[in-house]
XYZ file of C-alpha atoms in Angstrom:
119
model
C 10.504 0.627 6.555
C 13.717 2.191 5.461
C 15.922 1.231 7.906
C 19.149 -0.930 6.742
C 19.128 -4.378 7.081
C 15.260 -4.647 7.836
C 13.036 -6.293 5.197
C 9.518 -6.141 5.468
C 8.018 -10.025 5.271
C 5.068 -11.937 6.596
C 7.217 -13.044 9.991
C 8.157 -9.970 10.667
C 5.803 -6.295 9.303
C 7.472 -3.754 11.455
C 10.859 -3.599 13.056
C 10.060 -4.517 16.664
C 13.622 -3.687 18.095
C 12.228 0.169 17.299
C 9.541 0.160 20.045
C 9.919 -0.481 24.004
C 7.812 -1.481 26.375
C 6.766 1.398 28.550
C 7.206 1.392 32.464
C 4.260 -0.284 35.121
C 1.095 2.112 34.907
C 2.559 4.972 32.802
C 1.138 6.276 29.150
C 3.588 5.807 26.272
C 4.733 8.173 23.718
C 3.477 6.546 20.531
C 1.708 8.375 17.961
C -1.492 7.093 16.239
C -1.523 5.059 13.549
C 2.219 4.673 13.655
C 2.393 1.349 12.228
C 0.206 0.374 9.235
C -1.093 -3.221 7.764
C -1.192 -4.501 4.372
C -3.173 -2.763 1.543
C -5.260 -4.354 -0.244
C -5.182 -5.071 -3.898
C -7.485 -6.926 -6.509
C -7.309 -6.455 -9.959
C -10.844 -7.033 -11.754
C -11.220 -7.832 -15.454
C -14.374 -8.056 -17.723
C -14.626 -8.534 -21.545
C -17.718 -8.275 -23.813
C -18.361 -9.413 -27.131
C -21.895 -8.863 -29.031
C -22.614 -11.034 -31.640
C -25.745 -9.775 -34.160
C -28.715 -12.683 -34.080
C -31.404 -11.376 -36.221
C -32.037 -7.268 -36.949
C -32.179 -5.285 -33.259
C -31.594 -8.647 -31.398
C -28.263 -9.534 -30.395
C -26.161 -11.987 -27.813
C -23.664 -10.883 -25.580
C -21.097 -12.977 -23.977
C -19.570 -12.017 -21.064
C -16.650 -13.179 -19.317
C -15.697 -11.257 -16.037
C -13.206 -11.793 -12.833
C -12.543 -10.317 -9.411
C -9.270 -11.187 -8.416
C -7.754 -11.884 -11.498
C -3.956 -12.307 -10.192
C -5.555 -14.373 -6.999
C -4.099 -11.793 -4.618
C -4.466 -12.350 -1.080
C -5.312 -9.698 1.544
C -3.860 -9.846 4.873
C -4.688 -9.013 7.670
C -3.121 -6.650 10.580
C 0.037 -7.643 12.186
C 0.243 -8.447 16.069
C 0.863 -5.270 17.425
C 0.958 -6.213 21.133
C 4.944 -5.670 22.241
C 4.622 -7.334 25.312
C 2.741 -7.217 28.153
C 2.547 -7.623 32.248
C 1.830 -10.811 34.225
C 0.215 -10.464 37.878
C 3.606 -9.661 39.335
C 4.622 -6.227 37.367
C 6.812 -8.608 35.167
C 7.532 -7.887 31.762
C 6.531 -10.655 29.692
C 7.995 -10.951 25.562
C 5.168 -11.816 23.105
C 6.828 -13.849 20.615
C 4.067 -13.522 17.467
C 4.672 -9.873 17.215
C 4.953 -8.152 13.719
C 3.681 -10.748 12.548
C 0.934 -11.496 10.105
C -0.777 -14.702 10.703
C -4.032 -14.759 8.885
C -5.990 -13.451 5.989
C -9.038 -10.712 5.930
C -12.348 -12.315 5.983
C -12.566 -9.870 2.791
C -10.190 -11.549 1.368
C -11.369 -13.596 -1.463
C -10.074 -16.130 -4.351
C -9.855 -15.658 -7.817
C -13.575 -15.848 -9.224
C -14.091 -16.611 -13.036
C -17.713 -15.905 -14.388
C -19.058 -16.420 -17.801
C -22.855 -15.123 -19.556
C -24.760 -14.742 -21.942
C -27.554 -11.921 -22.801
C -29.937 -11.821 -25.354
C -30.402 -7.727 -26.012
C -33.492 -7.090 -28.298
């Protein structure tokens, strides 16, 4: 966000103090998609080497990753403002903006190594 003296951080994803809790039974005025999660980012790697055996034959090692910087990808923030008890009362909900968990896409680092015999 680009307001002043809000910094975007796990605890808290979206500056709450800019939304309010609509009245009892009435729509609110928020547009879709107005506040958006985490991206997600994963930098993959592979290098290949051929070394020549005999004539048309050759092996090939491989070494390849998927996550290489171990980037984690997190998921949504709480988006739920607050909410109404049984009474019509407004009640706070204290985890929102925040991000409490990971994607189940979210993966570690992974390392893998090969050979391949090309004739």
């Amino acid at each position: 966000s680009s307001q002043s003296g809000f910094h975007r951080s796990l605890n808290q994803w979206f500056d709450v103090t800019r939304f309010k809790l609509q009245g009892l039974n009435l729509l609110g005025n928020e547009q879709r998609n107005q506040v958006y999660g985490p991206g997600t980012q994963a930098l993959g790697f592979s290098l290949f080497k051929a070394f020549p055996i005999y004539e048309e034959a050759k092996l090939q090692f491989r070494a390849e990753s998927f996550n290489l910087l171990n980037t984690p990808t997190f998921a949504n923030p709480n988006e739920t403002i607050n909410a109404y008890d049984a009474n019509g009362v407004a009640v706070p909900n204290v985890g929102v903006g925040q991000i409490g968990s990971t994607t189940a896409a979210s993966s570690p680092r992974q390392l893998q190594f090969a050979l391949k015999l090309i004739f």
